[in-house]
mmCIF file of C-alpha atoms and ligand atoms in Angstrom:
data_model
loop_
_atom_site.group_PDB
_atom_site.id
_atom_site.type_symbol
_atom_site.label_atom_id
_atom_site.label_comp_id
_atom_site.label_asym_id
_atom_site.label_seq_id
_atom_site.Cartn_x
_atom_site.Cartn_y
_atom_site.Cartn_z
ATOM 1 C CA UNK A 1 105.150 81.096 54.511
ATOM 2 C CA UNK A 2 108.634 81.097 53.616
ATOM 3 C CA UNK A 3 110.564 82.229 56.517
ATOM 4 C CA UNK A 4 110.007 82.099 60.455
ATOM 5 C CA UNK A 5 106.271 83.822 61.491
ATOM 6 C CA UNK A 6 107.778 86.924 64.616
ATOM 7 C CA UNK A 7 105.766 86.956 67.502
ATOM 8 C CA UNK A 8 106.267 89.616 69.421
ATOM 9 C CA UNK A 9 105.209 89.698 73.345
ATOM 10 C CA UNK A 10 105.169 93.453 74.956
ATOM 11 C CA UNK A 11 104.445 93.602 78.316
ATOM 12 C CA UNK A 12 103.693 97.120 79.997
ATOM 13 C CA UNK A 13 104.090 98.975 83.062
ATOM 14 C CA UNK A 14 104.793 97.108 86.369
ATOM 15 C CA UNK A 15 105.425 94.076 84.611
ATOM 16 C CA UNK A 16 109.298 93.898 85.527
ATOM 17 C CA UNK A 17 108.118 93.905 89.114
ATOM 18 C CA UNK A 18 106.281 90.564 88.553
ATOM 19 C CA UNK A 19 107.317 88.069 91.088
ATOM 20 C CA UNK A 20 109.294 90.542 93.514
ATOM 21 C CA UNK A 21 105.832 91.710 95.078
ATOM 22 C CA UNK A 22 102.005 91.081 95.415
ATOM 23 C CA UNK A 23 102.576 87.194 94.976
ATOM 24 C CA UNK A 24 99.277 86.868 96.596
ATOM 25 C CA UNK A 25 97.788 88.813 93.594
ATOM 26 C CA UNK A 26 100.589 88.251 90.324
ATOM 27 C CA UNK A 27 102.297 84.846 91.559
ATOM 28 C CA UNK A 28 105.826 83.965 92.234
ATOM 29 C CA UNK A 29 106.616 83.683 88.287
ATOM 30 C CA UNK A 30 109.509 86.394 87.438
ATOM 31 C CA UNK A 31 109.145 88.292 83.728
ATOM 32 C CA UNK A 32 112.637 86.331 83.147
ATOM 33 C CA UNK A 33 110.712 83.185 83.806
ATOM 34 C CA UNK A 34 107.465 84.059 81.910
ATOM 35 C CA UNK A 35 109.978 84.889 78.666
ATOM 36 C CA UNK A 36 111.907 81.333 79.145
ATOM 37 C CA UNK A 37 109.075 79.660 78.606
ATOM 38 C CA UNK A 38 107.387 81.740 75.535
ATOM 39 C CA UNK A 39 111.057 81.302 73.977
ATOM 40 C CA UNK A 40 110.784 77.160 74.018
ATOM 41 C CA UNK A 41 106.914 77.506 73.047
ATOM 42 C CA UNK A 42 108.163 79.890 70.045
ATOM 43 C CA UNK A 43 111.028 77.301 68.861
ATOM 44 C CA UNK A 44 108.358 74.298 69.148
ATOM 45 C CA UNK A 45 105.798 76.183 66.811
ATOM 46 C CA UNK A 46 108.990 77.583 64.545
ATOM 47 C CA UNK A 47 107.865 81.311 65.114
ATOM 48 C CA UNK A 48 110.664 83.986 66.443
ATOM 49 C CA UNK A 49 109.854 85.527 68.960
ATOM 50 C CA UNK A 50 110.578 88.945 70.393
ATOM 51 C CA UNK A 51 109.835 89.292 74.250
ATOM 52 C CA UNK A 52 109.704 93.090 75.348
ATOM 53 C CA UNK A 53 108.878 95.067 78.432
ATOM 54 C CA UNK A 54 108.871 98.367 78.902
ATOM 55 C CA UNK A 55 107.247 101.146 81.848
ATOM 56 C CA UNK A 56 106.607 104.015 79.509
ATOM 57 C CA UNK A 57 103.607 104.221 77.443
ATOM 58 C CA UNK A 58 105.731 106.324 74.257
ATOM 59 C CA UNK A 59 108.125 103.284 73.968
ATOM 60 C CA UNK A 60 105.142 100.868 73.733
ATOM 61 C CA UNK A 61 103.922 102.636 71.124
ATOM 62 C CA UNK A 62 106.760 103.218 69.193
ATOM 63 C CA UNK A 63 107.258 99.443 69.331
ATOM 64 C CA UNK A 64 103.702 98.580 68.010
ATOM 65 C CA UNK A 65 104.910 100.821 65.063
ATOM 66 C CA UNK A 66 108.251 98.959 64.227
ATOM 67 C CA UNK A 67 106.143 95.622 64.363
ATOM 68 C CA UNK A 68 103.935 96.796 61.465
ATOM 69 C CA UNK A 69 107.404 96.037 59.455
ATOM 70 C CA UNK A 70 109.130 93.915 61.932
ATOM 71 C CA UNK A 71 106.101 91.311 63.117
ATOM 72 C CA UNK A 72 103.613 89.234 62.176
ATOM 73 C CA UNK A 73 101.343 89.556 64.996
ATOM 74 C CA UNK A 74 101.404 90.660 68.935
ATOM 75 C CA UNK A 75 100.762 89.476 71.925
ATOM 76 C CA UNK A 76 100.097 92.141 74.843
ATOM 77 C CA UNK A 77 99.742 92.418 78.197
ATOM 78 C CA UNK A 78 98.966 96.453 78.669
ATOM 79 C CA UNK A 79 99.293 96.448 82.462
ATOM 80 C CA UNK A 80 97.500 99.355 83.724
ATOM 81 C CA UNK A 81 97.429 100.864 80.442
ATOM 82 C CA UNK A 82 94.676 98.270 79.791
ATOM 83 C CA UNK A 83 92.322 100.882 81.168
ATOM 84 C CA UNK A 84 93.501 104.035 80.904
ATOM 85 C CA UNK A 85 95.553 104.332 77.006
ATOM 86 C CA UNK A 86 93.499 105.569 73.827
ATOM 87 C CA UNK A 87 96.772 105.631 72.541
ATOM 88 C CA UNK A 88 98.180 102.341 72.591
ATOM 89 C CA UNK A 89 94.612 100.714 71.283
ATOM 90 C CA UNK A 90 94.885 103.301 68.715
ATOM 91 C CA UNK A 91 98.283 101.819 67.641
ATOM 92 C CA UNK A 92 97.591 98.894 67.869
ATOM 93 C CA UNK A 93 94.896 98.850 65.874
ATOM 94 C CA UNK A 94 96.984 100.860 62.926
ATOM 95 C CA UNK A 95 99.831 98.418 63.372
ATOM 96 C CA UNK A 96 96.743 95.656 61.358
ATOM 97 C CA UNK A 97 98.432 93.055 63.189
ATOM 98 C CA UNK A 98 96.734 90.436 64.500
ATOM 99 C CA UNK A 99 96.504 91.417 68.425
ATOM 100 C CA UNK A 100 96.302 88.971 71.723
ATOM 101 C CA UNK A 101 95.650 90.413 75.117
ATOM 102 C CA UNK A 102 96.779 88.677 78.056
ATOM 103 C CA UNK A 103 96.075 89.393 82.076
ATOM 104 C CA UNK A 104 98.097 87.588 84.846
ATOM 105 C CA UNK A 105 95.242 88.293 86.990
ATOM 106 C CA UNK A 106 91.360 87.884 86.178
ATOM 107 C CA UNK A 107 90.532 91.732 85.292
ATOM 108 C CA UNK A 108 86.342 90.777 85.475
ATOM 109 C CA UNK A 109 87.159 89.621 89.488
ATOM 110 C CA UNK A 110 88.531 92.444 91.007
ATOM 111 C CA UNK A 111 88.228 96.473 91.461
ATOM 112 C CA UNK A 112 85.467 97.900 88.926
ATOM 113 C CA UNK A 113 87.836 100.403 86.758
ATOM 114 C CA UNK A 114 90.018 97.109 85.701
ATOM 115 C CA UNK A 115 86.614 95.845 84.485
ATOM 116 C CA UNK A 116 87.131 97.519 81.334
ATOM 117 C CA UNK A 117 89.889 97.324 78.818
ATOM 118 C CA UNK A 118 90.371 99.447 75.231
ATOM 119 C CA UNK A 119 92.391 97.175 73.962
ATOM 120 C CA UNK A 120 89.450 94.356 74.218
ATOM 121 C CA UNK A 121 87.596 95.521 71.520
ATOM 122 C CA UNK A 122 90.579 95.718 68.621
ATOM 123 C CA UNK A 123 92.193 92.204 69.980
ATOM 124 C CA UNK A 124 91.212 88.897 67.948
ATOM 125 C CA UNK A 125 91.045 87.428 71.568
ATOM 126 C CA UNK A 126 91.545 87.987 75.330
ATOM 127 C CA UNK A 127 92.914 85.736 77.978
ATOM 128 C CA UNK A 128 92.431 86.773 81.884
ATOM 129 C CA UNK A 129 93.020 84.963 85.188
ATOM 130 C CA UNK A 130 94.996 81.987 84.245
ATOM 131 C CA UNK A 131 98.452 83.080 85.414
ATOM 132 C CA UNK A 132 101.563 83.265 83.467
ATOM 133 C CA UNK A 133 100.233 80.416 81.220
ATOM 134 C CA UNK A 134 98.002 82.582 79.677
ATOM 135 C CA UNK A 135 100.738 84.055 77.876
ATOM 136 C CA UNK A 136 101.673 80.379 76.453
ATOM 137 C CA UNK A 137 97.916 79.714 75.296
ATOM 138 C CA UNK A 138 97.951 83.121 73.630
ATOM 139 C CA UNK A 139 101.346 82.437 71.772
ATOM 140 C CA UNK A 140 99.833 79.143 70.657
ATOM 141 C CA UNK A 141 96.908 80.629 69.167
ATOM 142 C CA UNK A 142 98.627 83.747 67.431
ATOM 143 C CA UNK A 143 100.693 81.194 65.632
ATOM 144 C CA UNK A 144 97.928 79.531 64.548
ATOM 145 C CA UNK A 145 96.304 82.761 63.292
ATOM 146 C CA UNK A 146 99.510 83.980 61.599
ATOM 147 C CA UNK A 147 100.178 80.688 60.140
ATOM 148 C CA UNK A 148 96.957 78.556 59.695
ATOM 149 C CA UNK A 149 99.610 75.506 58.518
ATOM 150 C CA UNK A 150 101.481 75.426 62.388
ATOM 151 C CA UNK A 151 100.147 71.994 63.602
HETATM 152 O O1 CA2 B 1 96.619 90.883 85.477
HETATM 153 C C1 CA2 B 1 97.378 91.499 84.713
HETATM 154 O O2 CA2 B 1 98.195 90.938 83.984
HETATM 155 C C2 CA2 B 1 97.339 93.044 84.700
HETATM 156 O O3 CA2 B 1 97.517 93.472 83.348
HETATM 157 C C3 CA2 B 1 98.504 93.498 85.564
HETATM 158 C C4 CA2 B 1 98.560 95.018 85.753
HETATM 159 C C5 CA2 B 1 97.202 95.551 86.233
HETATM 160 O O4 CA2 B 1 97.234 96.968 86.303
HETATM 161 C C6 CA2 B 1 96.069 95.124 85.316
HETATM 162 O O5 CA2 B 1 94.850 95.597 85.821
HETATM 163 C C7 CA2 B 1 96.017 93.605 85.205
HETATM 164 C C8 CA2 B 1 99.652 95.359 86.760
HETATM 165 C C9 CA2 B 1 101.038 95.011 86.259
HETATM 166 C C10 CA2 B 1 101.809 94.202 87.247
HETATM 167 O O6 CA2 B 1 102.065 94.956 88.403
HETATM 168 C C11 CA2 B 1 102.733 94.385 89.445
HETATM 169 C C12 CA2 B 1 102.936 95.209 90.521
HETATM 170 C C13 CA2 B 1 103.606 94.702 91.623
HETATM 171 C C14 CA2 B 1 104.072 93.378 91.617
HETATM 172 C C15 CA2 B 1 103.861 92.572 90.528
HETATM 173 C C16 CA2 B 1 103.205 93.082 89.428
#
């Protein structure tokens, strides 16, 4: 690979409110904090990284689009669009970018309708329940799967 792998993070809806409220549920860990640390994990793996939130569903998807030209794989945490958005797995999947799907929160252990996800069955893996680290693991292995040389 010649120049710099882009790794682009997209968070969805709700996910600016992480750390203001449900602590008991999401943690004290802000968005702002959550982005620090993928940006010093990016520069140690020598990937770019783009780190992205946004409420609306339309602007999610319009991002996944860009990245077919822009990136070289994502990593996504849907929020509640996890189980609710054709769409977005549909874009995803057309955007033939390798996809990782992170969860703050262990989906499997709480209410039945977070149970299922359909973004699950287009992502190359899935991390749930390990906190704003999951995020870190998943940016370790999409460099890896971008860039099989990254040691
Ligand atoms: O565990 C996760 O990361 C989730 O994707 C978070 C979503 C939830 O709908 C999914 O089922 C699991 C919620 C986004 C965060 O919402 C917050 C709301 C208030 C305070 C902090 C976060």
């Amino acid at each position: 690979m010649d120049s710099k792998p882009v790794l682009l993070v997209l968070n969805g809806p709700n996910l600016n409110m992480l750390g203001v409220r449900q602590p008991e549920v999401y943690g004290r860990t802000s968005l702002a904090d959550v982005e620090a640390d993928c940006r010093a994990l990016a520069e140690d793996l020598g990937c770019t990284l783009e780190f992205r939130q946004s409420n609306h569903e339309g602007q999610l998807i319009d991002w996944i689009q860009e990245a077919r030209q822009t990136a070289d794989g994502i990593v996504i945490n849907p929020g509640g669009l996890t189980h609710s958005s054709v769409a977005l797995r549909d874009a995803l999947l057309a955007s033939d970018l390798p996809v990782i799907e992170v969860h703050i929160s262990n989906i499997h252990a709480r209410e039945e309708f977070r149970h299922h996800s359909y973004v699950s069955g287009i992502a190359k893996g899935v991390i749930a329940g390990l906190g704003p680290q999951g995020y870190l693991f998943a940016l370790e292995a999409l460099a890896r799967i971008v860039d099989p040389e990254i040691e």
